[in-house]
Amino acid sequence: MVKLENSKLSESVSNKNITTSLSDCVVNLDHGDPTAYEEYWRKIGDRCTVTIHGCDLMSYFSDVTNLCWFLEPELADAIKELHSAVGNAATEDRYIVVGTGSTQLCQAAVHALSSLAGTHPVSVVAAAPFYSTYVEETTYVRSGLYKWEGDAWGFDKKGPYIELVTSPNNPDGTIRETVVNRPDDDEAKVIHDFAYYWPHYTPITRRQDHDIMLFTFSKITGHAGSRIGWALVKDKAVAKKMVEYIIVNSIGVSKESQIRTAKILKVLKETCTSESESENFFKYGREMMKNRWEKLLEVVKESDVFTLPKYPEAFCNYFEKSLESYPAFAWLGTKEETDLVSELRRQKVMTRAGERCGSDKKHVRVSMLSREDVFNVFLERLANMKLIKSN
């Protein structure tokens, strides 16, 4: 018998020495490892504990009547209930496709859309600055079905294309719509990545209703190690092709991870109407993100050499009031002509280079989701930095 207990969380490699001394440690804020929420789930305690016996979950199959036959019914119900409670996405008349994180689902969606196109390779684009992993996802296997064409802002190639739209955007946190915009073109396809469209990061302004919408468990709750994501897909043929891709790629998705995810999502749904900040995860998460952003903005203001985007307020349907955005990543820039990722590396701070996101060397992506003490060390080092201008 195995018990998956929420309170027993393993330490990440990049942060494993935080209990001793951080003064000389390398602070890795390159990856979006969401350990910031550990404290909340530790307080929740046994409410998220799942017991799995040795004879449980042995079959490949979860529901043979479902197009996505490896999707656990318990998880499907939890996904629908949470989206309904938060009001951020429509789930009616859609197929739910579960994947090993949204990374696998994005690859499955690109494969599905391109394999159904009449001409190959299908162009794949995203507006800069874009999620850097999109490049690896669309180039690694060197598929003949599709081809990465880079920045959507300058894309004018004829023929079928897929635009990847991340909103709020990773890395800069802005709200995004399509850029290429060929509404009368039947060969124009869009994949909407809503990994961060949750009320602790951004105001929920509307119930999203698109053909393909991707979500990931890791960025909602912080449980990145479970490797669970899901897609809400309107078209049956596209959903079927996505399922076929996942079958070939991994023969389904871990049932243990699905059951744990279902349990935690149900707790999330149960607590999301609470007025208590310690009980309501989205209230807790929003207050934590607000606190971190206020600290970072203060350091940036005092430095007079760094820059950050400004986010407009919007009315949040979930919180029923106007709110600011507090993105999961900071798109940190500098007013100086310098290689910012190298400057930060000299201070033992690892970040994602802006050039990897289709931008320039004056920008970096900084994760806002590390543990509190790691984040505070980053702020201290940033406040003490003196930039060296590039030749």
mmCIF file of C-alpha atoms in Angstrom:
data_model
loop_
_atom_site.group_PDB
_atom_site.id
_atom_site.type_symbol
_atom_site.label_atom_id
_atom_site.label_comp_id
_atom_site.label_asym_id
_atom_site.label_seq_id
_atom_site.Cartn_x
_atom_site.Cartn_y
_atom_site.Cartn_z
ATOM 1 C CA MET A 1 0.000 0.000 0.000
ATOM 2 C CA VAL A 2 1.254 3.451 -0.939
ATOM 3 C CA LYS A 3 0.074 6.690 0.644
ATOM 4 C CA LEU A 4 0.571 9.845 -1.390
ATOM 5 C CA GLU A 5 0.674 12.506 1.304
ATOM 6 C CA ASN A 6 0.599 16.182 0.448
ATOM 7 C CA SER A 7 2.833 17.148 3.392
ATOM 8 C CA LYS A 8 5.806 15.013 2.338
ATOM 9 C CA LEU A 9 7.267 17.142 -0.430
ATOM 10 C CA SER A 10 10.758 16.542 -1.767
ATOM 11 C CA GLU A 11 13.214 19.397 -2.058
ATOM 12 C CA SER A 12 14.309 20.454 -5.555
ATOM 13 C CA VAL A 13 17.962 20.082 -6.505
ATOM 14 C CA SER A 14 18.375 23.819 -7.120
ATOM 15 C CA ASN A 15 17.143 24.719 -3.620
ATOM 16 C CA LYS A 16 18.187 21.738 -1.493
ATOM 17 C CA ASN A 17 20.630 23.704 0.680
ATOM 18 C CA ILE A 18 18.185 26.377 1.808
ATOM 19 C CA THR A 19 17.942 25.026 5.331
ATOM 20 C CA THR A 20 21.660 25.647 5.926
ATOM 21 C CA SER A 21 22.929 28.758 4.169
ATOM 22 C CA LEU A 22 21.858 30.648 1.075
ATOM 23 C CA SER A 23 24.538 33.298 1.186
ATOM 24 C CA ASP A 24 26.835 31.500 -1.274
ATOM 25 C CA CYS A 25 24.318 29.280 -3.074
ATOM 26 C CA VAL A 26 23.369 29.526 -6.721
ATOM 27 C CA VAL A 27 19.763 30.724 -6.882
ATOM 28 C CA ASN A 28 18.073 29.008 -9.823
ATOM 29 C CA LEU A 29 15.116 31.057 -11.056
ATOM 30 C CA ASP A 30 15.448 29.844 -14.636
ATOM 31 C CA HIS A 31 12.907 27.045 -14.261
ATOM 32 C CA GLY A 32 9.380 27.690 -13.038
ATOM 33 C CA ASP A 33 9.614 25.134 -10.232
ATOM 34 C CA PRO A 34 6.508 26.136 -8.193
ATOM 35 C CA THR A 35 7.687 25.320 -4.664
ATOM 36 C CA ALA A 36 6.200 28.591 -3.364
ATOM 37 C CA TYR A 37 2.934 26.869 -2.459
ATOM 38 C CA GLU A 38 4.399 24.160 -0.218
ATOM 39 C CA GLU A 39 3.424 25.966 2.977
ATOM 40 C CA TYR A 40 -0.257 26.136 2.020
ATOM 41 C CA TRP A 41 -0.474 22.440 1.213
ATOM 42 C CA ARG A 42 1.442 21.543 4.370
ATOM 43 C CA LYS A 43 -1.271 23.317 6.375
ATOM 44 C CA ILE A 44 -4.002 21.476 4.461
ATOM 45 C CA GLY A 45 -2.492 18.252 5.758
ATOM 46 C CA ASP A 46 -4.300 14.932 5.367
ATOM 47 C CA ARG A 47 -7.199 16.343 3.357
ATOM 48 C CA CYS A 48 -5.177 15.611 0.209
ATOM 49 C CA THR A 49 -3.848 12.209 1.221
ATOM 50 C CA VAL A 50 -4.585 9.411 -1.258
ATOM 51 C CA THR A 51 -4.268 5.736 -0.351
ATOM 52 C CA ILE A 52 -3.379 3.336 -3.184
ATOM 53 C CA HIS A 53 -3.326 -0.404 -2.531
ATOM 54 C CA GLY A 54 -1.069 -2.822 -4.381
ATOM 55 C CA CYS A 55 -4.004 -4.207 -6.393
ATOM 56 C CA ASP A 56 -5.294 -0.772 -7.457
ATOM 57 C CA LEU A 57 -4.949 0.951 -10.852
ATOM 58 C CA MET A 58 -3.289 -1.988 -12.608
ATOM 59 C CA SER A 59 -5.022 -1.819 -16.002
ATOM 60 C CA TYR A 60 -4.033 0.449 -18.893
ATOM 61 C CA PHE A 61 -7.697 1.382 -19.255
ATOM 62 C CA SER A 62 -9.724 3.874 -17.230
ATOM 63 C CA ASP A 63 -12.969 4.260 -19.216
ATOM 64 C CA VAL A 64 -13.290 2.347 -22.495
ATOM 65 C CA THR A 65 -16.425 4.319 -23.400
ATOM 66 C CA ASN A 66 -14.457 7.580 -23.434
ATOM 67 C CA LEU A 67 -12.519 8.764 -26.489
ATOM 68 C CA CYS A 68 -9.623 9.451 -24.098
ATOM 69 C CA TRP A 69 -9.838 5.967 -22.554
ATOM 70 C CA PHE A 70 -6.896 6.515 -20.158
ATOM 71 C CA LEU A 71 -8.569 9.520 -18.487
ATOM 72 C CA GLU A 72 -9.741 8.644 -14.975
ATOM 73 C CA PRO A 73 -13.456 9.591 -14.601
ATOM 74 C CA GLU A 74 -12.707 11.047 -11.166
ATOM 75 C CA LEU A 75 -10.222 13.472 -12.704
ATOM 76 C CA ALA A 76 -12.588 14.425 -15.530
ATOM 77 C CA ASP A 77 -15.266 15.334 -12.977
ATOM 78 C CA ALA A 78 -12.813 17.334 -10.848
ATOM 79 C CA ILE A 79 -11.630 19.325 -13.881
ATOM 80 C CA LYS A 80 -15.176 20.242 -14.899
ATOM 81 C CA GLU A 81 -16.160 21.202 -11.354
ATOM 82 C CA LEU A 82 -13.119 23.434 -10.830
ATOM 83 C CA HIS A 83 -13.512 25.298 -14.119
ATOM 84 C CA SER A 84 -17.187 25.816 -13.318
ATOM 85 C CA ALA A 85 -16.396 27.167 -9.844
ATOM 86 C CA VAL A 86 -13.664 29.540 -11.058
ATOM 87 C CA GLY A 87 -15.419 30.511 -14.292
ATOM 88 C CA ASN A 88 -12.273 30.621 -16.437
ATOM 89 C CA ALA A 89 -13.106 28.103 -19.187
ATOM 90 C CA ALA A 90 -16.056 26.385 -20.844
ATOM 91 C CA THR A 91 -16.092 22.587 -20.530
ATOM 92 C CA GLU A 92 -19.480 21.809 -22.098
ATOM 93 C CA ASP A 93 -19.529 19.925 -25.417
ATOM 94 C CA ARG A 94 -15.801 19.301 -25.268
ATOM 95 C CA TYR A 95 -13.477 16.358 -25.102
ATOM 96 C CA ILE A 96 -11.049 16.300 -22.180
ATOM 97 C CA VAL A 97 -7.646 14.919 -23.143
ATOM 98 C CA VAL A 98 -5.277 14.268 -20.246
ATOM 99 C CA GLY A 99 -1.523 14.435 -20.770
ATOM 100 C CA THR A 100 1.806 14.233 -18.981
ATOM 101 C CA GLY A 101 1.828 17.971 -18.371
ATOM 102 C CA SER A 102 0.802 20.591 -20.907
ATOM 103 C CA THR A 103 4.136 20.104 -22.713
ATOM 104 C CA GLN A 104 3.017 16.723 -24.023
ATOM 105 C CA LEU A 105 -0.439 18.122 -24.799
ATOM 106 C CA CYS A 106 0.981 21.001 -26.814
ATOM 107 C CA GLN A 107 3.024 18.559 -28.868
ATOM 108 C CA ALA A 108 -0.044 16.352 -29.289
ATOM 109 C CA ALA A 109 -2.155 19.317 -30.434
ATOM 110 C CA VAL A 110 0.449 20.513 -32.943
ATOM 111 C CA HIS A 111 0.728 16.958 -34.283
ATOM 112 C CA ALA A 112 -3.060 16.569 -34.497
ATOM 113 C CA LEU A 113 -3.694 19.860 -36.307
ATOM 114 C CA SER A 114 -0.805 19.428 -38.739
ATOM 115 C CA SER A 115 -1.651 15.798 -39.540
ATOM 116 C CA LEU A 116 -5.181 16.866 -40.474
ATOM 117 C CA ALA A 117 -3.919 19.654 -42.765
ATOM 118 C CA GLY A 118 -3.795 19.204 -46.517
ATOM 119 C CA THR A 119 -0.320 20.707 -47.019
ATOM 120 C CA HIS A 120 2.948 20.057 -45.174
ATOM 121 C CA PRO A 121 4.908 21.258 -43.383
ATOM 122 C CA VAL A 122 2.466 23.423 -41.424
ATOM 123 C CA SER A 123 4.024 26.621 -40.069
ATOM 124 C CA VAL A 124 4.038 27.039 -36.278
ATOM 125 C CA VAL A 125 4.403 30.544 -34.803
ATOM 126 C CA ALA A 126 4.098 32.438 -31.514
ATOM 127 C CA ALA A 127 4.301 36.160 -30.813
ATOM 128 C CA ALA A 128 7.561 37.261 -29.161
ATOM 129 C CA PRO A 129 8.397 37.215 -26.387
ATOM 130 C CA PHE A 130 7.187 33.620 -26.400
ATOM 131 C CA TYR A 131 7.546 30.566 -24.165
ATOM 132 C CA SER A 132 11.042 29.341 -25.030
ATOM 133 C CA THR A 133 10.114 25.659 -24.847
ATOM 134 C CA TYR A 134 7.805 26.071 -27.862
ATOM 135 C CA VAL A 135 10.961 26.094 -29.991
ATOM 136 C CA GLU A 136 12.188 22.773 -28.591
ATOM 137 C CA GLU A 137 8.710 21.234 -28.747
ATOM 138 C CA THR A 138 8.359 21.950 -32.466
ATOM 139 C CA THR A 139 11.936 21.230 -33.596
ATOM 140 C CA TYR A 140 13.238 18.362 -31.454
ATOM 141 C CA VAL A 141 11.746 15.430 -33.416
ATOM 142 C CA ARG A 142 12.301 17.124 -36.804
ATOM 143 C CA SER A 143 8.811 16.240 -37.970
ATOM 144 C CA GLY A 144 7.917 16.655 -41.620
ATOM 145 C CA LEU A 145 4.349 17.597 -40.631
ATOM 146 C CA TYR A 146 5.165 21.001 -39.148
ATOM 147 C CA LYS A 147 7.950 23.581 -38.958
ATOM 148 C CA TRP A 148 8.773 26.268 -36.403
ATOM 149 C CA GLU A 149 8.636 29.660 -38.155
ATOM 150 C CA GLY A 150 9.343 31.859 -35.135
ATOM 151 C CA ASP A 151 7.796 35.206 -34.270
ATOM 152 C CA ALA A 152 4.129 35.595 -35.215
ATOM 153 C CA TRP A 153 4.445 39.385 -35.412
ATOM 154 C CA GLY A 154 6.314 39.172 -38.711
ATOM 155 C CA PHE A 155 4.695 36.035 -40.123
ATOM 156 C CA ASP A 156 3.175 36.478 -43.592
ATOM 157 C CA LYS A 157 3.770 33.113 -45.220
ATOM 158 C CA LYS A 158 0.894 31.637 -47.210
ATOM 159 C CA GLY A 159 -0.521 28.220 -46.436
ATOM 160 C CA PRO A 160 -1.638 26.444 -43.270
ATOM 161 C CA TYR A 161 -0.284 27.604 -39.927
ATOM 162 C CA ILE A 162 -0.724 27.078 -36.189
ATOM 163 C CA GLU A 163 -0.440 30.010 -33.806
ATOM 164 C CA LEU A 164 0.426 29.293 -30.177
ATOM 165 C CA VAL A 165 -1.193 31.867 -27.893
ATOM 166 C CA THR A 166 -0.229 31.897 -24.204
ATOM 167 C CA SER A 167 -2.398 34.114 -22.006
ATOM 168 C CA PRO A 168 -1.310 35.378 -19.551
ATOM 169 C CA ASN A 169 1.872 35.184 -21.543
ATOM 170 C CA ASN A 170 4.972 33.323 -20.479
ATOM 171 C CA PRO A 171 7.423 35.116 -20.069
ATOM 172 C CA ASP A 172 6.019 38.666 -19.768
ATOM 173 C CA GLY A 173 2.603 38.121 -18.133
ATOM 174 C CA THR A 174 0.602 40.123 -20.675
ATOM 175 C CA ILE A 175 -2.882 39.135 -21.823
ATOM 176 C CA ARG A 176 -2.627 37.823 -25.374
ATOM 177 C CA GLU A 177 -4.890 37.322 -28.364
ATOM 178 C CA THR A 178 -4.024 35.995 -31.812
ATOM 179 C CA VAL A 179 -1.578 38.115 -33.818
ATOM 180 C CA VAL A 180 -1.654 36.655 -37.340
ATOM 181 C CA ASN A 181 -5.471 36.947 -37.563
ATOM 182 C CA ARG A 182 -6.747 35.329 -40.738
ATOM 183 C CA PRO A 183 -10.364 34.733 -39.643
ATOM 184 C CA ASP A 184 -11.587 33.621 -43.074
ATOM 185 C CA ASP A 185 -8.714 31.205 -43.607
ATOM 186 C CA ASP A 186 -9.773 27.596 -42.958
ATOM 187 C CA GLU A 187 -6.093 26.641 -42.737
ATOM 188 C CA ALA A 188 -5.498 28.976 -39.775
ATOM 189 C CA LYS A 189 -5.432 27.108 -36.449
ATOM 190 C CA VAL A 190 -4.847 28.324 -32.902
ATOM 191 C CA ILE A 191 -3.804 26.562 -29.696
ATOM 192 C CA HIS A 192 -4.579 28.575 -26.547
ATOM 193 C CA ASP A 193 -2.319 27.876 -23.576
ATOM 194 C CA PHE A 194 -4.066 29.024 -20.381
ATOM 195 C CA ALA A 195 -1.546 27.628 -17.877
ATOM 196 C CA TYR A 196 -1.652 30.880 -15.876
ATOM 197 C CA TYR A 197 -5.279 31.900 -16.377
ATOM 198 C CA TRP A 198 -6.190 31.430 -12.721
ATOM 199 C CA PRO A 199 -7.258 34.081 -10.175
ATOM 200 C CA HIS A 200 -4.086 34.082 -8.076
ATOM 201 C CA TYR A 201 -2.148 35.291 -11.143
ATOM 202 C CA THR A 202 -4.576 37.408 -13.138
ATOM 203 C CA PRO A 203 -8.159 38.726 -13.124
ATOM 204 C CA ILE A 204 -10.641 36.236 -14.578
ATOM 205 C CA THR A 205 -12.344 38.573 -17.040
ATOM 206 C CA ARG A 206 -14.294 36.008 -19.037
ATOM 207 C CA ARG A 207 -15.052 32.347 -19.498
ATOM 208 C CA GLN A 208 -12.663 31.300 -22.252
ATOM 209 C CA ASP A 209 -14.248 29.437 -25.162
ATOM 210 C CA HIS A 210 -11.772 28.302 -27.831
ATOM 211 C CA ASP A 211 -11.210 25.234 -29.998
ATOM 212 C CA ILE A 212 -8.175 23.954 -28.086
ATOM 213 C CA MET A 213 -7.370 25.142 -24.557
ATOM 214 C CA LEU A 214 -4.452 23.794 -22.522
ATOM 215 C CA PHE A 215 -4.143 23.757 -18.728
ATOM 216 C CA THR A 216 -1.510 22.372 -16.367
ATOM 217 C CA PHE A 217 -1.814 21.121 -12.798
ATOM 218 C CA SER A 218 1.684 22.301 -11.884
ATOM 219 C CA LYS A 219 1.084 26.032 -12.282
ATOM 220 C CA ILE A 220 -2.326 26.040 -10.589
ATOM 221 C CA THR A 221 -1.404 24.345 -7.325
ATOM 222 C CA GLY A 222 2.380 23.914 -7.508
ATOM 223 C CA HIS A 223 2.309 20.112 -7.876
ATOM 224 C CA ALA A 224 4.740 20.000 -10.797
ATOM 225 C CA GLY A 225 6.020 16.545 -9.891
ATOM 226 C CA SER A 226 2.694 14.894 -10.660
ATOM 227 C CA ARG A 227 3.120 15.794 -14.365
ATOM 228 C CA ILE A 228 -0.558 16.275 -15.220
ATOM 229 C CA GLY A 229 -2.165 18.593 -17.747
ATOM 230 C CA TRP A 230 -5.396 18.585 -19.711
ATOM 231 C CA ALA A 231 -6.772 19.934 -22.952
ATOM 232 C CA LEU A 232 -10.357 21.030 -23.601
ATOM 233 C CA VAL A 233 -10.986 20.249 -27.270
ATOM 234 C CA LYS A 234 -14.075 21.004 -29.362
ATOM 235 C CA ASP A 235 -13.393 18.956 -32.485
ATOM 236 C CA LYS A 236 -13.631 15.178 -32.163
ATOM 237 C CA ALA A 237 -11.146 14.495 -34.975
ATOM 238 C CA VAL A 238 -8.530 16.713 -33.327
ATOM 239 C CA ALA A 239 -9.117 15.140 -29.900
ATOM 240 C CA LYS A 240 -8.821 11.673 -31.432
ATOM 241 C CA LYS A 241 -5.508 12.534 -33.077
ATOM 242 C CA MET A 242 -4.204 13.966 -29.799
ATOM 243 C CA VAL A 243 -5.143 10.766 -27.980
ATOM 244 C CA GLU A 244 -3.389 8.700 -30.672
ATOM 245 C CA TYR A 245 -0.229 10.783 -30.211
ATOM 246 C CA ILE A 246 -0.224 10.241 -26.435
ATOM 247 C CA ILE A 247 -0.815 6.506 -26.873
ATOM 248 C CA VAL A 248 2.227 6.216 -29.153
ATOM 249 C CA ASN A 249 4.289 8.566 -26.955
ATOM 250 C CA SER A 250 3.533 7.162 -23.486
ATOM 251 C CA ILE A 251 0.610 4.681 -23.732
ATOM 252 C CA GLY A 252 -1.585 6.918 -21.611
ATOM 253 C CA VAL A 253 -0.923 8.867 -18.414
ATOM 254 C CA SER A 254 -0.073 7.676 -14.893
ATOM 255 C CA LYS A 255 -3.217 6.718 -12.980
ATOM 256 C CA GLU A 256 -1.553 7.412 -9.628
ATOM 257 C CA SER A 257 -0.882 10.985 -10.737
ATOM 258 C CA GLN A 258 -4.424 11.363 -12.029
ATOM 259 C CA ILE A 259 -5.990 10.155 -8.776
ATOM 260 C CA ARG A 260 -3.796 12.472 -6.710
ATOM 261 C CA THR A 261 -4.604 15.387 -9.013
ATOM 262 C CA ALA A 262 -8.338 14.672 -8.786
ATOM 263 C CA LYS A 263 -8.165 14.657 -4.985
ATOM 264 C CA ILE A 264 -6.290 17.971 -4.807
ATOM 265 C CA LEU A 265 -8.510 19.661 -7.417
ATOM 266 C CA LYS A 266 -11.582 18.653 -5.419
ATOM 267 C CA VAL A 267 -10.079 20.199 -2.272
ATOM 268 C CA LEU A 268 -9.319 23.297 -4.335
ATOM 269 C CA LYS A 269 -12.941 23.466 -5.470
ATOM 270 C CA GLU A 270 -14.263 22.915 -1.948
ATOM 271 C CA THR A 271 -12.150 25.737 -0.512
ATOM 272 C CA CYS A 272 -12.476 28.264 -3.349
ATOM 273 C CA THR A 273 -15.678 29.768 -1.916
ATOM 274 C CA SER A 274 -14.162 30.315 1.530
ATOM 275 C CA GLU A 275 -13.604 33.886 2.711
ATOM 276 C CA SER A 276 -10.576 32.773 4.716
ATOM 277 C CA GLU A 277 -7.193 33.467 3.123
ATOM 278 C CA SER A 278 -5.646 30.497 4.900
ATOM 279 C CA GLU A 279 -8.403 28.212 3.566
ATOM 280 C CA ASN A 280 -9.035 29.557 0.061
ATOM 281 C CA PHE A 281 -6.033 28.633 -2.097
ATOM 282 C CA PHE A 282 -6.633 31.380 -4.660
ATOM 283 C CA LYS A 283 -6.838 34.030 -1.934
ATOM 284 C CA TYR A 284 -3.685 32.655 -0.333
ATOM 285 C CA GLY A 285 -1.851 32.445 -3.653
ATOM 286 C CA ARG A 286 -2.894 35.914 -4.747
ATOM 287 C CA GLU A 287 -1.767 37.518 -1.489
ATOM 288 C CA MET A 288 1.575 35.724 -1.703
ATOM 289 C CA MET A 289 2.116 36.792 -5.333
ATOM 290 C CA LYS A 290 1.080 40.362 -4.519
ATOM 291 C CA ASN A 291 3.577 40.499 -1.668
ATOM 292 C CA ARG A 292 6.406 39.237 -3.879
ATOM 293 C CA TRP A 293 5.619 41.614 -6.720
ATOM 294 C CA GLU A 294 5.500 44.591 -4.354
ATOM 295 C CA LYS A 295 8.942 43.682 -3.013
ATOM 296 C CA LEU A 296 10.388 43.245 -6.516
ATOM 297 C CA LEU A 297 8.851 46.495 -7.767
ATOM 298 C CA GLU A 298 10.397 48.341 -4.831
ATOM 299 C CA VAL A 299 13.869 46.971 -5.643
ATOM 300 C CA VAL A 300 13.454 47.860 -9.320
ATOM 301 C CA LYS A 301 12.279 51.369 -8.435
ATOM 302 C CA GLU A 302 15.230 51.955 -6.117
ATOM 303 C CA SER A 303 17.770 50.664 -8.675
ATOM 304 C CA ASP A 304 16.773 53.001 -11.526
ATOM 305 C CA VAL A 305 18.440 50.612 -14.014
ATOM 306 C CA PHE A 306 15.944 47.741 -14.173
ATOM 307 C CA THR A 307 12.525 47.683 -15.823
ATOM 308 C CA LEU A 308 9.334 45.642 -15.467
ATOM 309 C CA PRO A 309 6.110 45.610 -17.504
ATOM 310 C CA LYS A 310 3.078 47.488 -16.208
ATOM 311 C CA TYR A 311 -0.183 45.559 -15.958
ATOM 312 C CA PRO A 312 -3.576 47.309 -16.162
ATOM 313 C CA GLU A 313 -6.293 46.562 -13.641
ATOM 314 C CA ALA A 314 -9.297 44.545 -14.816
ATOM 315 C CA PHE A 315 -12.515 43.351 -13.227
ATOM 316 C CA CYS A 316 -12.147 39.807 -11.907
ATOM 317 C CA ASN A 317 -15.368 37.781 -12.075
ATOM 318 C CA TYR A 318 -14.042 35.347 -9.477
ATOM 319 C CA PHE A 319 -13.132 37.933 -6.815
ATOM 320 C CA GLU A 320 -15.888 40.317 -7.994
ATOM 321 C CA LYS A 321 -13.671 43.411 -8.016
ATOM 322 C CA SER A 322 -11.000 45.161 -10.083
ATOM 323 C CA LEU A 323 -7.536 43.709 -9.575
ATOM 324 C CA GLU A 324 -3.988 43.841 -10.914
ATOM 325 C CA SER A 325 -2.068 40.939 -12.399
ATOM 326 C CA TYR A 326 0.728 39.230 -10.483
ATOM 327 C CA PRO A 327 2.326 36.897 -13.067
ATOM 328 C CA ALA A 328 4.215 33.727 -12.270
ATOM 329 C CA PHE A 329 7.276 35.126 -14.051
ATOM 330 C CA ALA A 330 8.871 38.569 -14.029
ATOM 331 C CA TRP A 331 10.043 39.908 -17.389
ATOM 332 C CA LEU A 332 13.000 41.808 -16.009
ATOM 333 C CA GLY A 333 14.747 44.296 -18.279
ATOM 334 C CA THR A 334 17.556 46.803 -18.014
ATOM 335 C CA LYS A 335 17.993 50.338 -19.304
ATOM 336 C CA GLU A 336 21.671 49.639 -19.911
ATOM 337 C CA GLU A 337 23.173 47.988 -23.007
ATOM 338 C CA THR A 338 24.215 44.832 -21.228
ATOM 339 C CA ASP A 339 23.797 41.073 -21.294
ATOM 340 C CA LEU A 340 21.469 40.775 -18.300
ATOM 341 C CA VAL A 341 21.489 36.976 -17.995
ATOM 342 C CA SER A 342 25.318 37.051 -17.758
ATOM 343 C CA GLU A 343 25.257 39.867 -15.203
ATOM 344 C CA LEU A 344 22.833 37.944 -13.015
ATOM 345 C CA ARG A 345 24.893 34.781 -13.393
ATOM 346 C CA ARG A 346 27.868 36.667 -11.925
ATOM 347 C CA GLN A 347 25.668 37.207 -8.877
ATOM 348 C CA LYS A 348 24.910 33.459 -8.785
ATOM 349 C CA VAL A 349 21.347 34.003 -10.019
ATOM 350 C CA MET A 350 20.195 31.764 -12.898
ATOM 351 C CA THR A 351 17.453 33.162 -15.152
ATOM 352 C CA ARG A 352 16.026 32.465 -18.633
ATOM 353 C CA ALA A 353 17.719 34.584 -21.332
ATOM 354 C CA GLY A 354 15.418 36.898 -23.272
ATOM 355 C CA GLU A 355 16.992 35.746 -26.536
ATOM 356 C CA ARG A 356 15.611 32.253 -25.917
ATOM 357 C CA CYS A 357 12.144 33.825 -25.836
ATOM 358 C CA GLY A 358 12.565 35.619 -29.167
ATOM 359 C CA SER A 359 13.575 38.875 -27.461
ATOM 360 C CA ASP A 360 16.977 40.449 -26.674
ATOM 361 C CA LYS A 361 19.866 40.172 -24.221
ATOM 362 C CA LYS A 362 18.533 43.098 -22.172
ATOM 363 C CA HIS A 363 15.676 40.954 -20.845
ATOM 364 C CA VAL A 364 15.426 37.824 -18.721
ATOM 365 C CA ARG A 365 12.609 35.705 -17.365
ATOM 366 C CA VAL A 366 12.657 35.309 -13.592
ATOM 367 C CA SER A 367 10.526 32.726 -11.786
ATOM 368 C CA MET A 368 8.395 34.217 -9.013
ATOM 369 C CA LEU A 369 7.490 30.755 -7.684
ATOM 370 C CA SER A 370 10.513 29.704 -5.635
ATOM 371 C CA ARG A 371 10.498 29.228 -1.880
ATOM 372 C CA GLU A 372 10.273 32.457 0.120
ATOM 373 C CA ASP A 373 13.849 32.500 1.429
ATOM 374 C CA VAL A 374 15.239 31.795 -2.048
ATOM 375 C CA PHE A 375 13.189 34.654 -3.457
ATOM 376 C CA ASN A 376 14.437 37.019 -0.741
ATOM 377 C CA VAL A 377 18.074 36.161 -1.526
ATOM 378 C CA PHE A 378 17.374 36.999 -5.175
ATOM 379 C CA LEU A 379 15.958 40.385 -4.164
ATOM 380 C CA GLU A 380 19.005 41.108 -2.021
ATOM 381 C CA ARG A 381 21.417 40.276 -4.820
ATOM 382 C CA LEU A 382 19.406 42.266 -7.349
ATOM 383 C CA ALA A 383 19.396 45.314 -5.072
ATOM 384 C CA ASN A 384 23.195 45.153 -4.754
ATOM 385 C CA MET A 385 23.938 44.712 -8.463
ATOM 386 C CA LYS A 386 26.020 47.120 -10.516
ATOM 387 C CA LEU A 387 25.702 46.493 -14.227
ATOM 388 C CA ILE A 388 28.580 46.412 -16.672
ATOM 389 C CA LYS A 389 27.815 47.929 -20.078
ATOM 390 C CA SER A 390 28.457 45.766 -23.141
ATOM 391 C CA ASN A 391 31.070 46.916 -25.649
#
